[in-house]
XYZ file of C-alpha atoms in Angstrom:
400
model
C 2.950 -8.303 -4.163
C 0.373 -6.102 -5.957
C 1.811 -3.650 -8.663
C 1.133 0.139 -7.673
C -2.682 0.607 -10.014
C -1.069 3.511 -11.685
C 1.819 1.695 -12.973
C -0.555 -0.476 -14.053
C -1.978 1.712 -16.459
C 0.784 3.712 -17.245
C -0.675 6.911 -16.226
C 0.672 9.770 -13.319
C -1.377 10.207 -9.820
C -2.646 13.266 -10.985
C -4.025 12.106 -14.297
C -7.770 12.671 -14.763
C -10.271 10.251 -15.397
C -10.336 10.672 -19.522
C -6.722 9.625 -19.544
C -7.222 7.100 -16.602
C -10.333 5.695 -19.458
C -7.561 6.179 -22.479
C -5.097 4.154 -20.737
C -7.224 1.316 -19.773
C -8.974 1.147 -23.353
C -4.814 0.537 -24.798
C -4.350 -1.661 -22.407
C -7.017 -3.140 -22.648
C -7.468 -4.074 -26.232
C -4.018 -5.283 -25.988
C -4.455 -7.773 -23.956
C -7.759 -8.639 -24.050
C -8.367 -12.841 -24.281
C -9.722 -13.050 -27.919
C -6.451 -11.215 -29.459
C -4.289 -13.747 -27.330
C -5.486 -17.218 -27.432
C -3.924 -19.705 -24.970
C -1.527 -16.914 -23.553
C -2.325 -16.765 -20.026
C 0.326 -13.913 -19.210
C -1.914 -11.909 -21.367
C -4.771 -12.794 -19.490
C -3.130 -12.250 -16.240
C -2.360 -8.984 -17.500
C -6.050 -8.377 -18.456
C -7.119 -9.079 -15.428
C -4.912 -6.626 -13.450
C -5.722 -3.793 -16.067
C -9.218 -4.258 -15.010
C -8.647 -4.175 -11.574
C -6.631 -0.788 -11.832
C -9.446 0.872 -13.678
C -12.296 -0.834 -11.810
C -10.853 1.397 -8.844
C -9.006 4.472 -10.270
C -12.234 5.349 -12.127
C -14.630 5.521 -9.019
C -13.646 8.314 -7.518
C -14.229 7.291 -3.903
C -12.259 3.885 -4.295
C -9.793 6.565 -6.143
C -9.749 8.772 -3.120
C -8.866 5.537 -0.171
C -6.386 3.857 -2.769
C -4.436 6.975 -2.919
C -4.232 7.411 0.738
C -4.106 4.075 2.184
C -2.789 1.860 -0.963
C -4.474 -1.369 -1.608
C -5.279 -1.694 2.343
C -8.133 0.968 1.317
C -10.286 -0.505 -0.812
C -10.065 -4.056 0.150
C -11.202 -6.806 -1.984
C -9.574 -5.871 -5.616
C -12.062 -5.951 -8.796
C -11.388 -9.199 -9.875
C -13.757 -10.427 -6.696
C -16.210 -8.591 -8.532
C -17.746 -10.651 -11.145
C -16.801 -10.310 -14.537
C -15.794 -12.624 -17.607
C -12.214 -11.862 -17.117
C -12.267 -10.953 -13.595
C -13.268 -7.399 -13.910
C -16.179 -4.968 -13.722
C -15.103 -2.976 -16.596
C -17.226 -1.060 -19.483
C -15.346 -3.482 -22.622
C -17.661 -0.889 -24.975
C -14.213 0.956 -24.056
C -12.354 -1.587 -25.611
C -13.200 -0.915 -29.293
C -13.293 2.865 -28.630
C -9.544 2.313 -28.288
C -9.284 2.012 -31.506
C -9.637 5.581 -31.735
C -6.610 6.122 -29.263
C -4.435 3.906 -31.849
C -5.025 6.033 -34.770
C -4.772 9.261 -33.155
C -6.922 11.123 -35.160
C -5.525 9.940 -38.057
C -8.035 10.514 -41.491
C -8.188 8.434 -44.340
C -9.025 9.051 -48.072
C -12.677 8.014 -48.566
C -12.900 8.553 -52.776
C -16.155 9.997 -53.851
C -16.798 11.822 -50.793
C -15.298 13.778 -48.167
C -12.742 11.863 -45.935
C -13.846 9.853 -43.517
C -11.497 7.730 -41.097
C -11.598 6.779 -37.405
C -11.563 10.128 -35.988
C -15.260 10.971 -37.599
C -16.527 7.590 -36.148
C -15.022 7.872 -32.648
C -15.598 11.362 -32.228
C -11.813 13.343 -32.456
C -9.968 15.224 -29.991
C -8.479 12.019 -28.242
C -4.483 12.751 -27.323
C -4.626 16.696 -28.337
C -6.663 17.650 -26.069
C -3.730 16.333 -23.553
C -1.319 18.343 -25.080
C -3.217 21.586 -25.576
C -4.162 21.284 -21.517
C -0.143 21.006 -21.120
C 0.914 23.386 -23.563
C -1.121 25.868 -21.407
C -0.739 24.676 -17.799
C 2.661 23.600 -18.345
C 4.439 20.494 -17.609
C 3.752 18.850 -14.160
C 6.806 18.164 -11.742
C 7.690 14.788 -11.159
C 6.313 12.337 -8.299
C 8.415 11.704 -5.078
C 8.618 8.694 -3.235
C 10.277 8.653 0.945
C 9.950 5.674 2.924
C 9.107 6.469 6.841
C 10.291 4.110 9.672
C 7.261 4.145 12.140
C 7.455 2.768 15.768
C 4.746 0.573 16.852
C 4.229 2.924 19.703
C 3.477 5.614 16.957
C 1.536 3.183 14.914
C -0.485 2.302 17.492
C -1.882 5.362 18.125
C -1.430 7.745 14.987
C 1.684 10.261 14.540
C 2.303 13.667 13.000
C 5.699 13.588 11.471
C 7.933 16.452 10.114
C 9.553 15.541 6.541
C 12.669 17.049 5.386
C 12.290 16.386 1.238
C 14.858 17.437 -0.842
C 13.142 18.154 -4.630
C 12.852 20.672 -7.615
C 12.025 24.019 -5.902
C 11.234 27.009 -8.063
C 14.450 29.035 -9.257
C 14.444 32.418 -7.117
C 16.571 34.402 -9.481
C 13.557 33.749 -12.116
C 10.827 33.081 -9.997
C 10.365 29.929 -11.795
C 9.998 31.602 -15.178
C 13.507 29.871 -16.668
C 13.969 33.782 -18.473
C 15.849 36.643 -16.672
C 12.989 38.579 -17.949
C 10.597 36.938 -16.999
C 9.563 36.925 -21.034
C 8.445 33.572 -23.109
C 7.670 33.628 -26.631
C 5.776 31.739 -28.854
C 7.636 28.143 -30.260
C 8.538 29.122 -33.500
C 8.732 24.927 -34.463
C 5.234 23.854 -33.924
C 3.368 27.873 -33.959
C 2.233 27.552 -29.732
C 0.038 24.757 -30.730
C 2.577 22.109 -28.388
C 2.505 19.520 -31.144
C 3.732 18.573 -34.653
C 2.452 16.542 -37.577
C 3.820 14.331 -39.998
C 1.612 13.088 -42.687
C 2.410 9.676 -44.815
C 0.532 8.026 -47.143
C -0.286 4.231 -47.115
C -2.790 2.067 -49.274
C -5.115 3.100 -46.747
C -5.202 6.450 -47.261
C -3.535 9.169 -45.722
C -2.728 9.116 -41.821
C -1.007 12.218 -39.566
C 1.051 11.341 -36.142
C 0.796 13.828 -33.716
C 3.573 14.004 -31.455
C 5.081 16.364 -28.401
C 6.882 19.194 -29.843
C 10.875 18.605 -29.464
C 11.827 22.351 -29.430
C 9.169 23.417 -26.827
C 8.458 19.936 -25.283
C 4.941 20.163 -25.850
C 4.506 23.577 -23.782
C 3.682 26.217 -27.070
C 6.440 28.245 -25.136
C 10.266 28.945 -25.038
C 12.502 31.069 -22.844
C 13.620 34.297 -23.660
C 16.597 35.460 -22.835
C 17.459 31.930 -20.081
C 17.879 32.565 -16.617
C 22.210 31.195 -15.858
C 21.188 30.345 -12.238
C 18.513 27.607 -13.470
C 19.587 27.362 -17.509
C 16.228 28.320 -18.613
C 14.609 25.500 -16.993
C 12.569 27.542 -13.699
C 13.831 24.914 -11.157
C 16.418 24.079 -8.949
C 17.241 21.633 -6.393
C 16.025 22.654 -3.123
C 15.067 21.387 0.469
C 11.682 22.046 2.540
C 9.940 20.035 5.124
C 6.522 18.621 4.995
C 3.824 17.543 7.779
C 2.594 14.697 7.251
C -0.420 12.972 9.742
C -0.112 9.316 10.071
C -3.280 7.381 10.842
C -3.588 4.639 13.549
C -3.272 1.247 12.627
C -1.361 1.689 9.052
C 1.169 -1.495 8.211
C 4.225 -1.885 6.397
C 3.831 -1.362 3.105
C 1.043 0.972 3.340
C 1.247 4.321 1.631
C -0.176 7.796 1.522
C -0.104 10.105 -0.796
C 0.392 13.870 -0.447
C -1.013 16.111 -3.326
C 1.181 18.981 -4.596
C 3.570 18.172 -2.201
C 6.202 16.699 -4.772
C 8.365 18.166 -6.922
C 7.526 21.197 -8.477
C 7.434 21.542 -12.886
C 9.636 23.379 -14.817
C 8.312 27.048 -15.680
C 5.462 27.529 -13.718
C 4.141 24.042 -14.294
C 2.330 21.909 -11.665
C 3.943 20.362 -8.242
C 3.958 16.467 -8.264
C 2.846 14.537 -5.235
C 4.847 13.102 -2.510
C 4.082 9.567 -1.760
C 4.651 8.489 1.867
C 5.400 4.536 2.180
C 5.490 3.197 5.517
C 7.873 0.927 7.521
C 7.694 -0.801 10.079
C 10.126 -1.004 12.615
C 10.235 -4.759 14.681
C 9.645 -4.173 18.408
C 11.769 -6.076 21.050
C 9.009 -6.584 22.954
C 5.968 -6.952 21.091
C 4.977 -9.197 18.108
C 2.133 -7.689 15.990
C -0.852 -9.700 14.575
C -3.238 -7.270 12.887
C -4.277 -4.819 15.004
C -3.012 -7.416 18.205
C 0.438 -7.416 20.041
C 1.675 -10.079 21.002
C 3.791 -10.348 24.512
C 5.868 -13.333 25.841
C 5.457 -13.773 29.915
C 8.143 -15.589 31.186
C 6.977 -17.090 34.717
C 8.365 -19.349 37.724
C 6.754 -22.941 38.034
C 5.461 -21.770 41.267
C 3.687 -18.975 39.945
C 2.466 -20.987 37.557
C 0.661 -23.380 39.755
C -0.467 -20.618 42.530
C -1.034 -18.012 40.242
C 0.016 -14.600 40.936
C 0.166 -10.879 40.046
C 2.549 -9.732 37.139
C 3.464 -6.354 35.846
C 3.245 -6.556 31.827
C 4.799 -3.574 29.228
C 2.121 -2.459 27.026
C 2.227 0.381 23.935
C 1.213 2.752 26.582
C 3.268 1.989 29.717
C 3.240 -1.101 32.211
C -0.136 -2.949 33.738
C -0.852 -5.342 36.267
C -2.389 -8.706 35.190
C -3.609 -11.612 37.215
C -2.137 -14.853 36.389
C -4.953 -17.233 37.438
C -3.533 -20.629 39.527
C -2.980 -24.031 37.417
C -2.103 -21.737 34.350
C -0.856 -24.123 31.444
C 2.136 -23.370 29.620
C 1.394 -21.415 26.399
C -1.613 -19.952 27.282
C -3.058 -16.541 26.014
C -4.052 -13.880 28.598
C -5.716 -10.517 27.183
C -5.646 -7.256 27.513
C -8.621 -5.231 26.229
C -7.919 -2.326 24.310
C -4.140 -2.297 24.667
C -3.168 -2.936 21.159
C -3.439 -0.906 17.648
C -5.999 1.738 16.642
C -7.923 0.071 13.938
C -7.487 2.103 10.434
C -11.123 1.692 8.943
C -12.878 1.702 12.218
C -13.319 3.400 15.679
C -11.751 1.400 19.001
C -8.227 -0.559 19.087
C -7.177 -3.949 19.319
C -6.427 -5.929 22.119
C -2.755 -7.080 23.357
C -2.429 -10.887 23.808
C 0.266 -12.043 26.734
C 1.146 -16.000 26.239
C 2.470 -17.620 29.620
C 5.098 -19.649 29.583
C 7.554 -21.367 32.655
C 10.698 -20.331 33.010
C 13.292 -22.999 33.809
C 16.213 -21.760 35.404
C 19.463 -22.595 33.917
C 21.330 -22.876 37.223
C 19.415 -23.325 40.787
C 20.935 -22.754 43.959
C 21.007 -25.676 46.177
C 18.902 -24.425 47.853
C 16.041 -24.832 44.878
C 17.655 -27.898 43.941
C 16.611 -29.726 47.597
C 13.336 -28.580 46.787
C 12.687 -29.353 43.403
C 13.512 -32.955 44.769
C 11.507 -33.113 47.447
C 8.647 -32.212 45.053
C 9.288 -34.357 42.471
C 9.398 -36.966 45.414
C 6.035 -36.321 46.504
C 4.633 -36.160 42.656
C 6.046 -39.458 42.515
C 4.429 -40.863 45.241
C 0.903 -39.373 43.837
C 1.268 -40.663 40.573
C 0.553 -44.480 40.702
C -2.378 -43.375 42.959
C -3.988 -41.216 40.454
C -2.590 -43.549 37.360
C -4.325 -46.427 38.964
C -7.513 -44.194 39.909
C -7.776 -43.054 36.100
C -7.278 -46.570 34.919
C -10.385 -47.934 36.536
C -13.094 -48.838 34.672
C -16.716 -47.230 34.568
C -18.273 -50.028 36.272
C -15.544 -50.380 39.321
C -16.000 -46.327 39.487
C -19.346 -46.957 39.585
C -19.179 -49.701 42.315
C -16.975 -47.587 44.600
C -19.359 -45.038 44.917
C -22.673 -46.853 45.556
C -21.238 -49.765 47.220
């Protein structure tokens, strides 16, 4: 099974396509071929990188991944061409190298310094922060799994979602103080981040990390709301709506912006992701957008023909059984199956014939089973010995 193409990359549903591009670069010059020789895990690894960014940075691949999962966009990007399976810029690759050093600056001698940051162009990673240190931190994802009928698959569904998640705190209104007041981090000066120089035979490099004391926000509480501890969120309960498209499968997922859980102190909802299940039908086997119904009929029937009433999704029909119907054939049903996701018009539902043999006959059956077995036995040698002639007696009988 295909791993979720944001796991892939390590990156959140809402991430934007710079860090979607800063992800796949570290990934990507980790295990790109050349720096791993004979490991094919590596290369399998490649290879699904590529195919995560080869859709998650085109935005309209982007947009049907994240509401119908890999269902939307079909045939992945290693189908696409590629060295290693992939579509994929690898200029990106040695820009990475940029990402590794984080800005870092080295001592030229002679000159002023010069490192990777002047080459690459800086900003990579701080920018990040300084976008969170003034929208806040985003609320985490949520992930339900909905049991779907395949009545309601069928034909589409709107379904009512009670979620239970981080609501804002209503003593605080989601500010964390009883004031309402923040001030600036007096650990890392509002900026979100820290920096810790150190000195190597390289020259002088500076990690930039998260502020611990503010958590990369710039901002702490003042005077920390008791109902939330200072933290703007609670656990809470609301209900969602949520509009199921026709002809989704198991496993299938969509993905509801803003709808997840919201971030402490103002900061940004997460999403709620809606995976679907599929509940098995006691009537009905499903092949793609097909059903599949079993038609259980007399030997009589079978040989006359006759008129049955069938279930569909929708209620019951009437279908003509033709006469001399063999066992295990397939009647259809235009129309009478699932709404197709990507396109207009539904499938069709498929009703295989079969005989039924009754486990205990009256004696009344019984007498006449016999007597027409009898008269099948007296046909046989007849048409045995008719089949059995040869072309040329055939042949002989009819112009003689």
């Amino acid at each position: 099974m295909k791993r979720d193409y944001y796991e892939v990359l390590g990156v959140s549903r809402s991430a934007s396509k710079d860090e979607v591009k800063k992800a796949y670069r570290k990934l990507a010059m980790k295990y790109h071929p050349d720096k791993n020789p004979g490991n094919s895990e590596a290369e399998e690894h490649f290879k699904e990188v590529n195919e995560a960014y080869e859709v998650l940075s085109n935005d309209d691949k982007r947009r049907r991944y994240d509401q119908f999962g890999h269902a939307g966009v079909g045939s992945s990007a290693s189908s696409q061409g590629g060295a290693y399976g992939g579509t994929a810029d690898f200029s990106d690759i040695f820009s990475a190298f940029s990402d590794m050093f984080g800005g870092a600056r080295t001592g030229g001698g002679g000159g002023s310094p010069f490192g990777f940051e002047d080459v690459f162009g800086g900003g990579f990673g701080s920018g990040a922060r300084r976008q969170r240190a003034e929208n806040g931190v985003r609320g985490g994802d949520l992930k339900i799994r909905l049991k779907l009928t395949l009545e309601e698959i069928a034909r589409g569904v709107e379904k009512t979602l009670k979620i239970r998640k981080q609501v804002p705190c209503e003593v605080c209104n989601g500010t964390g103080s009883k004031t309402g007041a923040l001030e600036t981090c007096p650990t890392c000066q509002g900026s979100g981040e820290v920096r810790q120089a150190s000195k190597t035979m390289f020259g002088q490099f500076v990690n930039i990390t998260a502020c611990p004391t503010c958590g990369g926000e710039g901002k702490v509480v003042k005077d920390r709301c008791t109902s939330c501890h200072g933290e703007g969120i609670k656990q809470g309960e609301t209900t969602v709506k949520v509009n199921i498209p026709a002809g989704v499968e198991d496993g299938n997922y969509l993905t509801l912006r803003g709808q997840g859980s919201a971030g402490p102190r103002g900061g940004a909802n997460g999403d709620l992701i809606v995976i679907v299940e599929e509940i098995s039908h006691k009537l009905f086997t499903r092949k793609g957008d097909d059903v599949i119904y079993n038609l259980p009929l007399g030997y009589p029937d079978m040989v006359l023909g006759a008129k049955a009433e069938v279930p569909t999704l929708e209620g019951r029909v009437k279908l003509t059984v033709p006469p001399g119907t063999q066992p295990n054939t397939m009647l259809r049903i235009s129309g009478k199956g699932i709404g197709h996701l990507k396109a207009p018009g539904r499938g069709d539902q498929l009703v295989r014939v079969n005989v039924y043999i009754p486990r205990d006959p009256s004696h009344r059956d019984r007498e006449l089973l016999k007597e027409m077995r009898n008269k099948s036995e007296n046909l046989l040698p007849d048409e045995k010995a008719d089949h059995e002639k040869s072309f040329f007696e055939k042949a002989r009988d009819m112009f003689g």
